[in-house]
């Protein structure tokens, strides 16, 4: 029964992960009362691609001042963007000092059915608990799945037999699922916001121009991971727009802090992590109207099991495909080696082995 329940939970989690990865839907929740009574605190919602934003739509956008996501209603238009306001607020966000919301800052529009947003009450509390304890939850799920699988089955004669295949294959499957899940949720995002003015005075950018601005980005690297860097709204000057490998950014390295572990009894160290800081020249085209623009860099860490070119091609098709392929490539040699060299039907009898007279005499 426990094994069946865990299988159902794992399948549901995989389906949810796949849907969020391969469809344009997004999910979020409200953490303030600014949208009451439409949305209350901790109410969840579904985001769909923005397309053409109309007055009256509830949108989630990135605040150019703080980088935080805000979910408010569009109440008007103005040169360069939209005016927004929370349903419970007396004034617009722009009257409170926020810049107009540009199309580039809009992450999505709330899904509506019958003219009302689709709301999931209490989603924020669940999401907060999961995100704050993700490692413990994944580890607990893996342990429960392993415990349920290792529970010996009863023979007809009443003897319990645990076979090696009943241990190895669930461990391989659990490792694969957890690895893909971690890779899918691990991308780190870096946002650089710029103010666009007519003349580009001071630190602002001139309107309707091709400009290059240097941005500092720190990335933690590991010998067991291959990093891919994806740009949106800008491109690293001198590199193709879109996704590149982290090794292509080597010429822009400003600092490299290596972390190593000493090897006992040997005068050597093993590199574990390095925090590399890049000074990236971002090339972008500013809009013809003053406002704010945001350049986004996303760093995707994948297991270092595939050639960089292969991983890059898979990622460009879809990040989930690259995650599945890189995780599978790491586990495939072990799975094939076990399948070829071992018989999974062989019973495991560790307790019986310890009771063997010959072994007891040897231990003495």
Steps between C-alpha positions, in 0.01 A plus 500: 500500500777743593689411183191573290436832673860613452485401134188712453661797679814471287299481178291803598816695586662404170189599302483835681871557440466409133197726451674797660810437290351430157195731505489882516301492825641653816391500863521759773336625817419827675685601818321827576143630518539756221278300260212427737222403453607349164805327650567452869825432681645157403250456216661318207443574133590375153696717256462477123715674235420870489454558127306828463437646844169685537378743762328293770740205476670383819869455421813393681793728421851561627548827687795675334601661830513193725497202264202357689195352328177698541150380412270797432230605256569708188293819532638708215760559233762764455800558274737210552281267703205435730360652817425245774319501832404251765124464535524599868738793441372859465766605247696348213845352547639774277351772721695338785826536304518178299594529130247406234482126436650406164409196293842349579427521875168312477546134594143396421128563531283322757287223354130588517187289466171682456671835549643409842858389578555133583594501870653221711442594868792428732745421219751748639526320835562168327751649255687673781521181705620298200760752382635542853537127555556370147814304581341333800185415304690347208723306737202378703315394186806311380540328836132404514513364147811302583351370825183391325700326231736327743215357700544128439233307321364184655548172324215257495683291756518803730868595447610855425731544202663824391660491157779732386299635209230617742762726659710621208232595248288711738816681611593569136146617418479722810841652426392572143172666601660709777785610270263608223281684752795683654640597159157622388456732801864604542546774232614826656383831356685828486309816400658830398257791471574822313319831470455635148480877441493713189862615527647227719620735774712358782456127553188484283501363147410705191174408329493320165870409498733201502690512829743284696509502879727295726329288768668298774371146555629242751448131422584199718656222292583137573709238315195269493269756335477659157352848504302655217427873502185628330442868427169677446461864403872533427799304375860477616690723258702280265298183569189371324167596652317233696680223690874445534719280719664651805840416350426750221493772766859430610642811325276717717621355835569771756569282806513131588474380860591129509394270782683171543509209747841364610568131446617326823860371506565644153621847412208571266155651490179420317315795342142506629349836410610830355318831506582679177409863444447619144497856367258446213452766232128478422394627159138607468267711292309760700136579421411825322302625801645579846429246770678202653644184347628183663769260380478150650767230528405150608762242600404133453715241682501152343693187599831499312423174319455619140722699262428871522388516137251216547366649822465841337305354207264314735450808716406708198229244423379511862673519842303200629635286215855600592431420867364154420784420257782617730358321805440183297851510352647507849301201624505294179853352540419380852163357393651317201793372706269365768267343244787326320712395796242418769187294529225709656310186599766394748364526858678726744558327831725725709368370834529138395852569378600641838367186668705271278737285712792546260466879515476497880820297520674739259387803703648348810 
